[in-house]
């Protein structure tokens, strides 16, 4: 079990190190879903560093009752910008809805 967790952690670091949207979209659907959920949860904490309201907005935007729509929007945005990075899509979409993360 520990080795499985470590391999997942290492693979996340590889993804974070520069995988483009085009490369991300080639991954298995369940992996994409898991990765997006983790990234959005983390992004909510980053946004909360600006304000609790911003962090709550990010969490509510993604994890609310429209999660399937949000996943579709995220994946469609990745398709539209294949040479960009997943993190850029996550930040752009959530800042559009919740405001900038900059203090």
CSV table of N, CA, C and O in Angstrom, one decimal:
chain,number,residue,atom,x,y,z
A,1,UNK,N,0.8,-1.2,0.0
A,1,UNK,CA,0.0,0.0,0.0
A,1,UNK,C,0.9,1.2,0.0
A,1,UNK,O,0.6,2.2,-0.7
A,2,UNK,N,1.9,1.3,0.8
A,2,UNK,CA,2.8,2.4,0.9
A,2,UNK,C,3.5,2.6,-0.5
A,2,UNK,O,3.5,3.8,-0.9
A,3,UNK,N,3.9,1.6,-1.2
A,3,UNK,CA,4.5,1.7,-2.5
A,3,UNK,C,3.6,2.3,-3.5
A,3,UNK,O,3.9,3.1,-4.3
A,4,UNK,N,2.3,1.9,-3.4
A,4,UNK,CA,1.3,2.5,-4.3
A,4,UNK,C,1.1,3.9,-4.1
A,4,UNK,O,1.0,4.7,-5.0
A,5,UNK,N,1.0,4.3,-2.8
A,5,UNK,CA,0.9,5.8,-2.5
A,5,UNK,C,2.1,6.6,-2.9
A,5,UNK,O,2.0,7.7,-3.5
A,6,UNK,N,3.3,6.0,-2.7
A,6,UNK,CA,4.5,6.7,-3.2
A,6,UNK,C,4.5,6.8,-4.7
A,6,UNK,O,4.9,7.9,-5.2
A,7,UNK,N,4.1,5.8,-5.4
A,7,UNK,CA,4.1,5.9,-6.9
A,7,UNK,C,3.1,6.9,-7.4
A,7,UNK,O,3.4,7.6,-8.4
A,8,UNK,N,2.0,7.0,-6.7
A,8,UNK,CA,1.0,8.0,-7.1
A,8,UNK,C,1.6,9.4,-6.8
A,8,UNK,O,1.5,10.3,-7.7
A,9,UNK,N,2.2,9.6,-5.7
A,9,UNK,CA,2.9,10.9,-5.4
A,9,UNK,C,3.9,11.2,-6.4
A,9,UNK,O,4.0,12.4,-6.8
A,10,UNK,N,4.7,10.3,-6.8
A,10,UNK,CA,5.8,10.5,-7.8
A,10,UNK,C,5.1,10.9,-9.1
A,10,UNK,O,5.6,11.8,-9.8
A,11,UNK,N,4.1,10.2,-9.5
A,11,UNK,CA,3.4,10.5,-10.8
A,11,UNK,C,2.8,11.8,-10.8
A,11,UNK,O,2.8,12.5,-11.8
A,12,UNK,N,2.2,12.3,-9.6
A,12,UNK,CA,1.7,13.6,-9.5
A,12,UNK,C,2.8,14.7,-9.7
A,12,UNK,O,2.6,15.7,-10.4
A,13,UNK,N,3.9,14.4,-9.2
A,13,UNK,CA,5.0,15.3,-9.3
A,13,UNK,C,5.4,15.4,-10.8
A,13,UNK,O,5.8,16.5,-11.3
A,14,UNK,N,5.4,14.3,-11.5
A,14,UNK,CA,5.7,14.3,-12.9
A,14,UNK,C,4.7,15.1,-13.7
A,14,UNK,O,5.1,15.9,-14.6
A,15,UNK,N,3.4,15.0,-13.4
A,15,UNK,CA,2.4,15.7,-14.0
A,15,UNK,C,2.6,17.2,-13.8
A,15,UNK,O,2.5,18.0,-14.6
A,16,UNK,N,2.9,17.5,-12.5
A,16,UNK,CA,3.0,18.9,-12.1
A,16,UNK,C,4.3,19.6,-12.7
A,16,UNK,O,4.3,20.8,-12.9
A,17,UNK,N,5.2,18.7,-13.1
A,17,UNK,CA,6.5,19.3,-13.7
A,17,UNK,C,6.4,19.8,-15.1
A,17,UNK,O,7.3,20.3,-15.6
A,18,UNK,N,5.2,19.7,-15.7
A,18,UNK,CA,5.2,20.3,-17.1
A,18,UNK,C,4.3,19.6,-18.1
A,18,UNK,O,4.5,19.8,-19.3
A,19,UNK,N,3.4,18.8,-17.7
A,19,UNK,CA,2.5,18.1,-18.6
A,19,UNK,C,1.5,19.1,-19.2
A,19,UNK,O,0.9,19.9,-18.5
A,20,UNK,N,1.5,19.2,-20.5
A,20,UNK,CA,0.6,20.1,-21.2
A,20,UNK,C,-0.9,19.6,-21.1
A,20,UNK,O,-1.1,18.4,-20.8
A,21,UNK,N,-1.8,20.5,-21.5
A,21,UNK,CA,-3.2,20.0,-21.5
A,21,UNK,C,-3.4,18.9,-22.5
A,21,UNK,O,-4.1,18.0,-22.2
A,22,UNK,N,-2.7,19.0,-23.7
A,22,UNK,CA,-2.9,17.9,-24.6
A,22,UNK,C,-2.4,16.6,-24.1
A,22,UNK,O,-3.1,15.5,-24.3
A,23,UNK,N,-1.3,16.6,-23.3
A,23,UNK,CA,-0.8,15.3,-22.7
A,23,UNK,C,-1.8,14.9,-21.6
A,23,UNK,O,-2.0,13.7,-21.5
A,24,UNK,N,-2.3,15.8,-20.8
A,24,UNK,CA,-3.2,15.5,-19.8
A,24,UNK,C,-4.4,14.8,-20.3
A,24,UNK,O,-4.9,13.9,-19.7
A,25,UNK,N,-4.9,15.3,-21.4
A,25,UNK,CA,-6.2,14.8,-22.0
A,25,UNK,C,-6.0,13.4,-22.5
A,25,UNK,O,-7.0,12.7,-22.7
A,26,UNK,N,-4.8,12.9,-22.7
A,26,UNK,CA,-4.5,11.5,-23.1
A,26,UNK,C,-4.6,10.5,-22.0
A,26,UNK,O,-4.7,9.3,-22.2
A,27,UNK,N,-4.6,11.0,-20.8
A,27,UNK,CA,-4.7,10.1,-19.6
A,27,UNK,C,-6.0,9.4,-19.5
A,27,UNK,O,-7.0,9.9,-20.0
A,28,UNK,N,-6.1,8.4,-18.7
A,28,UNK,CA,-7.3,7.6,-18.5
A,28,UNK,C,-8.3,8.5,-17.8
A,28,UNK,O,-7.9,9.4,-16.9
A,29,UNK,N,-9.6,8.4,-18.1
A,29,UNK,CA,-10.6,9.3,-17.5
A,29,UNK,C,-10.7,9.3,-16.0
A,29,UNK,O,-10.8,10.3,-15.4
A,30,UNK,N,-10.5,8.1,-15.4
A,30,UNK,CA,-10.6,8.1,-13.9
A,30,UNK,C,-9.4,8.8,-13.3
A,30,UNK,O,-9.5,9.5,-12.3
A,31,UNK,N,-8.2,8.8,-13.9
A,31,UNK,CA,-7.0,9.5,-13.5
A,31,UNK,C,-7.3,11.0,-13.6
A,31,UNK,O,-7.0,11.7,-12.7
A,32,UNK,N,-7.8,11.4,-14.7
A,32,UNK,CA,-8.1,12.8,-14.9
A,32,UNK,C,-9.0,13.4,-13.9
A,32,UNK,O,-8.8,14.4,-13.3
A,33,UNK,N,-10.1,12.6,-13.6
A,33,UNK,CA,-11.1,13.0,-12.6
A,33,UNK,C,-10.5,13.2,-11.2
A,33,UNK,O,-10.7,14.2,-10.5
A,34,UNK,N,-9.7,12.2,-10.9
A,34,UNK,CA,-9.0,12.2,-9.6
A,34,UNK,C,-8.1,13.3,-9.4
A,34,UNK,O,-8.0,14.1,-8.4
A,35,UNK,N,-7.3,13.6,-10.5
A,35,UNK,CA,-6.3,14.6,-10.5
A,35,UNK,C,-7.0,16.0,-10.4
A,35,UNK,O,-6.5,16.9,-9.7
A,36,UNK,N,-8.0,16.2,-11.2
A,36,UNK,CA,-8.7,17.5,-11.2
A,36,UNK,C,-9.3,17.8,-9.8
A,36,UNK,O,-9.2,18.9,-9.3
A,37,UNK,N,-9.9,16.8,-9.2
A,37,UNK,CA,-10.5,16.9,-7.9
A,37,UNK,C,-9.5,17.4,-6.9
A,37,UNK,O,-9.7,18.3,-6.1
A,38,UNK,N,-8.3,16.7,-6.9
A,38,UNK,CA,-7.2,17.1,-6.0
A,38,UNK,C,-6.7,18.5,-6.2
A,38,UNK,O,-6.5,19.2,-5.3
A,39,UNK,N,-6.6,18.8,-7.5
A,39,UNK,CA,-6.1,20.1,-7.8
A,39,UNK,C,-7.1,21.2,-7.4
A,39,UNK,O,-6.7,22.3,-6.9
A,40,UNK,N,-8.3,21.0,-7.6
A,40,UNK,CA,-9.3,22.0,-7.2
A,40,UNK,C,-9.4,22.1,-5.7
A,40,UNK,O,-9.6,23.3,-5.2
A,41,UNK,N,-9.3,21.1,-5.0
A,41,UNK,CA,-9.3,21.2,-3.5
A,41,UNK,C,-8.1,22.0,-3.1
A,41,UNK,O,-8.2,22.9,-2.2
A,42,UNK,N,-6.9,21.7,-3.6
A,42,UNK,CA,-5.7,22.5,-3.3
A,42,UNK,C,-5.9,23.9,-3.7
A,42,UNK,O,-5.5,24.8,-2.9
A,43,UNK,N,-6.4,24.2,-4.8
A,43,UNK,CA,-6.6,25.6,-5.3
A,43,UNK,C,-7.6,26.3,-4.4
A,43,UNK,O,-7.4,27.5,-4.1
A,44,UNK,N,-8.5,25.7,-3.8
A,44,UNK,CA,-9.4,26.3,-2.8
A,44,UNK,C,-8.6,26.8,-1.6
A,44,UNK,O,-8.9,27.9,-1.1
A,45,UNK,N,-7.6,26.0,-1.2
A,45,UNK,CA,-6.8,26.4,-0.1
A,45,UNK,C,-5.9,27.6,-0.5
A,45,UNK,O,-5.7,28.5,0.3
A,46,UNK,N,-5.4,27.6,-1.7
A,46,UNK,CA,-4.6,28.7,-2.2
A,46,UNK,C,-5.4,30.0,-2.2
A,46,UNK,O,-5.0,31.0,-1.7
A,47,UNK,N,-6.6,29.9,-2.7
A,47,UNK,CA,-7.5,31.0,-2.8
A,47,UNK,C,-7.9,31.5,-1.4
A,47,UNK,O,-8.0,32.7,-1.2
A,48,UNK,N,-8.0,30.6,-0.5
A,48,UNK,CA,-8.3,31.0,0.9
A,48,UNK,C,-7.2,31.8,1.6
A,48,UNK,O,-7.5,32.5,2.5
A,49,UNK,N,-6.0,31.7,1.0
A,49,UNK,CA,-4.9,32.5,1.6
A,49,UNK,C,-5.2,34.0,1.3
A,49,UNK,O,-4.8,34.9,2.1
A,50,UNK,N,-6.0,34.3,0.3
A,50,UNK,CA,-6.4,35.7,0.0
A,50,UNK,C,-7.5,36.0,0.9
A,50,UNK,O,-7.5,37.1,1.6
A,51,UNK,N,-8.5,35.2,0.9
A,51,UNK,CA,-9.7,35.4,1.8
A,51,UNK,C,-10.5,34.1,1.9
A,51,UNK,O,-10.5,33.3,1.0
A,52,UNK,N,-11.1,34.0,3.1
A,52,UNK,CA,-11.9,32.8,3.3
A,52,UNK,C,-13.0,32.8,2.2
A,52,UNK,O,-13.4,31.7,1.8
A,53,UNK,N,-13.6,33.9,1.9
A,53,UNK,CA,-14.7,34.0,0.9
A,53,UNK,C,-14.2,33.5,-0.5
A,53,UNK,O,-15.0,32.7,-1.1
A,54,UNK,N,-13.0,33.9,-0.9
A,54,UNK,CA,-12.5,33.4,-2.2
A,54,UNK,C,-12.3,31.9,-2.2
A,54,UNK,O,-12.6,31.2,-3.1
A,55,UNK,N,-11.7,31.4,-1.1
A,55,UNK,CA,-11.5,30.0,-1.0
A,55,UNK,C,-12.8,29.2,-1.0
A,55,UNK,O,-12.9,28.2,-1.7
A,56,UNK,N,-13.8,29.7,-0.3
A,56,UNK,CA,-15.1,29.0,-0.3
A,56,UNK,C,-15.7,29.1,-1.7
A,56,UNK,O,-16.3,28.1,-2.1
A,57,UNK,N,-15.6,30.2,-2.4
A,57,UNK,CA,-16.1,30.3,-3.7
A,57,UNK,C,-15.5,29.3,-4.6
A,57,UNK,O,-16.2,28.6,-5.4
A,58,UNK,N,-14.2,29.1,-4.6
A,58,UNK,CA,-13.5,28.1,-5.4
A,58,UNK,C,-14.0,26.7,-5.1
A,58,UNK,O,-14.4,25.9,-6.0
A,59,UNK,N,-14.1,26.3,-3.8
A,59,UNK,CA,-14.6,25.0,-3.4
A,59,UNK,C,-16.0,24.8,-3.9
A,59,UNK,O,-16.4,23.8,-4.4
A,60,UNK,N,-16.9,25.8,-3.6
A,60,UNK,CA,-18.3,25.7,-4.0
A,60,UNK,C,-18.5,25.7,-5.5
A,60,UNK,O,-19.3,24.9,-6.0
A,61,UNK,N,-17.6,26.4,-6.2
A,61,UNK,CA,-17.7,26.4,-7.7
A,61,UNK,C,-17.5,25.0,-8.2
A,61,UNK,O,-18.3,24.6,-9.1
A,62,UNK,N,-16.5,24.4,-7.8
A,62,UNK,CA,-16.2,23.0,-8.3
A,62,UNK,C,-17.0,21.9,-7.6
A,62,UNK,O,-17.5,21.1,-8.3
A,63,UNK,N,-17.0,21.9,-6.3
A,63,UNK,CA,-17.6,20.8,-5.6
A,63,UNK,C,-19.1,20.9,-5.4
A,63,UNK,O,-19.7,20.0,-4.7
A,64,UNK,N,-19.7,22.0,-5.9
A,64,UNK,CA,-21.1,22.1,-5.7
A,64,UNK,C,-21.9,21.1,-6.6
A,64,UNK,O,-21.3,20.2,-7.1
A,65,UNK,N,-23.2,21.4,-6.8
A,65,UNK,CA,-24.0,20.5,-7.5
A,65,UNK,C,-23.8,20.4,-9.0
A,65,UNK,O,-24.5,19.7,-9.7
A,66,UNK,N,-22.9,21.2,-9.5
A,66,UNK,CA,-22.6,21.3,-10.9
A,66,UNK,C,-21.2,20.7,-11.3
A,66,UNK,O,-20.6,21.1,-12.2
A,67,UNK,N,-20.7,19.8,-10.5
A,67,UNK,CA,-19.4,19.3,-10.7
A,67,UNK,C,-19.2,18.6,-12.1
A,67,UNK,O,-18.2,18.8,-12.7
A,68,UNK,N,-20.2,17.9,-12.6
A,68,UNK,CA,-20.1,17.3,-13.9
A,68,UNK,C,-19.9,18.4,-14.9
A,68,UNK,O,-19.1,18.3,-15.9
A,69,UNK,N,-20.7,19.5,-14.8
A,69,UNK,CA,-20.6,20.6,-15.7
A,69,UNK,C,-19.2,21.3,-15.6
A,69,UNK,O,-18.6,21.7,-16.6
A,70,UNK,N,-18.7,21.4,-14.4
A,70,UNK,CA,-17.4,22.0,-14.2
A,70,UNK,C,-16.3,21.1,-14.8
A,70,UNK,O,-15.4,21.6,-15.5
A,71,UNK,N,-16.4,19.8,-14.7
A,71,UNK,CA,-15.4,18.9,-15.3
A,71,UNK,C,-15.4,19.1,-16.8
A,71,UNK,O,-14.4,19.1,-17.4
A,72,UNK,N,-16.6,19.1,-17.4
A,72,UNK,CA,-16.8,19.3,-18.8
A,72,UNK,C,-16.2,20.6,-19.3
A,72,UNK,O,-15.5,20.7,-20.3
A,73,UNK,N,-16.4,21.7,-18.5
A,73,UNK,CA,-15.8,23.0,-18.8
A,73,UNK,C,-14.3,23.0,-18.8
A,73,UNK,O,-13.6,23.5,-19.6
A,74,UNK,N,-13.8,22.3,-17.7
A,74,UNK,CA,-12.3,22.2,-17.6
A,74,UNK,C,-11.7,21.5,-18.7
A,74,UNK,O,-10.7,21.9,-19.3
A,75,UNK,N,-12.3,20.3,-19.1
A,75,UNK,CA,-11.7,19.5,-20.1
A,75,UNK,C,-11.9,20.2,-21.5
A,75,UNK,O,-11.0,20.1,-22.3
A,76,UNK,N,-13.0,20.9,-21.7
A,76,UNK,CA,-13.2,21.6,-23.0
A,76,UNK,C,-12.2,22.8,-23.1
A,76,UNK,O,-11.6,23.0,-24.2
A,77,UNK,N,-11.9,23.4,-22.0
A,77,UNK,CA,-10.9,24.5,-22.0
A,77,UNK,C,-9.5,23.9,-22.3
A,77,UNK,O,-8.7,24.6,-22.9
A,78,UNK,N,-9.2,22.8,-21.7
A,78,UNK,CA,-7.9,22.1,-22.0
A,78,UNK,C,-7.8,21.8,-23.5
A,78,UNK,O,-6.7,21.9,-24.1
A,79,UNK,N,-8.9,21.3,-24.1
A,79,UNK,CA,-8.9,21.0,-25.5
A,79,UNK,C,-8.7,22.3,-26.3
A,79,UNK,O,-8.0,22.3,-27.4
A,80,UNK,N,-9.2,23.4,-25.9
A,80,UNK,CA,-9.1,24.7,-26.6
A,80,UNK,C,-7.7,25.2,-26.5
A,80,UNK,O,-7.3,25.9,-27.4
A,81,UNK,N,-7.0,25.0,-25.4
A,81,UNK,CA,-5.6,25.4,-25.2
A,81,UNK,C,-4.7,24.3,-25.0
A,81,UNK,O,-4.2,24.1,-23.9
A,82,UNK,N,-4.4,23.4,-26.0
A,82,UNK,CA,-3.7,22.2,-25.8
A,82,UNK,C,-2.2,22.4,-25.4
A,82,UNK,O,-1.6,21.6,-24.7
A,83,UNK,N,-1.6,23.5,-25.7
A,83,UNK,CA,-0.2,23.7,-25.4
A,83,UNK,C,0.0,24.4,-24.0
A,83,UNK,O,1.1,24.6,-23.6
A,84,UNK,N,-1.1,24.8,-23.4
A,84,UNK,CA,-1.0,25.4,-22.1
A,84,UNK,C,-1.0,24.3,-21.0
A,84,UNK,O,-0.8,23.1,-21.4
A,85,UNK,N,-1.1,24.6,-19.8
A,85,UNK,CA,-1.0,23.7,-18.7
A,85,UNK,C,-2.3,23.6,-17.9
A,85,UNK,O,-3.0,24.6,-17.7
A,86,UNK,N,-2.6,22.4,-17.3
A,86,UNK,CA,-3.8,22.3,-16.5
A,86,UNK,C,-3.9,23.3,-15.4
A,86,UNK,O,-5.0,23.9,-15.2
A,87,UNK,N,-2.8,23.7,-14.7
A,87,UNK,CA,-2.9,24.6,-13.7
A,87,UNK,C,-3.4,26.0,-14.2
A,87,UNK,O,-4.2,26.7,-13.5
A,88,UNK,N,-3.0,26.4,-15.4
A,88,UNK,CA,-3.4,27.6,-16.0
A,88,UNK,C,-5.0,27.6,-16.2
A,88,UNK,O,-5.6,28.6,-16.0
A,89,UNK,N,-5.5,26.5,-16.6
A,89,UNK,CA,-6.9,26.4,-16.8
A,89,UNK,C,-7.7,26.5,-15.5
A,89,UNK,O,-8.7,27.2,-15.4
A,90,UNK,N,-7.2,25.8,-14.5
A,90,UNK,CA,-7.8,25.8,-13.2
A,90,UNK,C,-7.9,27.2,-12.6
A,90,UNK,O,-8.9,27.7,-12.1
A,91,UNK,N,-6.8,27.9,-12.7
A,91,UNK,CA,-6.7,29.3,-12.2
A,91,UNK,C,-7.6,30.2,-13.0
A,91,UNK,O,-8.3,31.0,-12.4
A,92,UNK,N,-7.5,30.1,-14.3
A,92,UNK,CA,-8.3,31.1,-15.1
A,92,UNK,C,-9.8,30.9,-14.9
A,92,UNK,O,-10.5,31.9,-14.7
A,93,UNK,N,-10.2,29.7,-14.8
A,93,UNK,CA,-11.7,29.4,-14.7
A,93,UNK,C,-12.2,29.9,-13.3
A,93,UNK,O,-13.2,30.5,-13.1
A,94,UNK,N,-11.4,29.6,-12.3
A,94,UNK,CA,-11.8,29.9,-10.9
A,94,UNK,C,-11.6,31.4,-10.6
A,94,UNK,O,-12.5,32.0,-9.9
A,95,UNK,N,-10.6,32.0,-11.2
A,95,UNK,CA,-10.5,33.5,-11.0
A,95,UNK,C,-11.6,34.2,-11.7
A,95,UNK,O,-12.1,35.3,-11.3
A,96,UNK,N,-12.0,33.7,-12.9
A,96,UNK,CA,-13.1,34.3,-13.6
A,96,UNK,C,-14.4,34.3,-12.7
A,96,UNK,O,-15.2,35.3,-12.7
A,97,UNK,N,-14.6,33.2,-12.0
A,97,UNK,CA,-15.8,33.1,-11.2
A,97,UNK,C,-15.6,33.8,-9.8
A,97,UNK,O,-16.6,34.4,-9.3
A,98,UNK,N,-14.4,33.7,-9.2
A,98,UNK,CA,-14.3,34.0,-7.8
A,98,UNK,C,-13.4,35.2,-7.5
A,98,UNK,O,-13.2,35.7,-6.4
A,99,UNK,N,-12.7,35.7,-8.6
A,99,UNK,CA,-11.8,36.8,-8.4
A,99,UNK,C,-10.4,36.4,-8.3
A,99,UNK,O,-10.1,35.2,-8.2
A,100,UNK,N,-9.5,37.3,-8.5
A,100,UNK,CA,-8.0,37.0,-8.5
A,100,UNK,C,-7.5,36.5,-7.1
A,100,UNK,O,-8.1,36.8,-6.1
A,101,UNK,N,-6.5,35.7,-7.1
A,101,UNK,CA,-5.9,35.2,-5.9
A,101,UNK,C,-4.8,36.1,-5.4
A,101,UNK,O,-4.3,35.9,-4.3
A,102,UNK,N,-4.4,37.2,-6.2
A,102,UNK,CA,-3.4,38.1,-5.7
A,102,UNK,C,-3.9,39.0,-4.6
A,102,UNK,O,-5.1,39.4,-4.6
A,103,UNK,N,-3.1,39.3,-3.7
A,103,UNK,CA,-3.5,40.1,-2.5
A,103,UNK,C,-3.4,41.6,-3.0
A,103,UNK,O,-2.7,42.0,-3.8
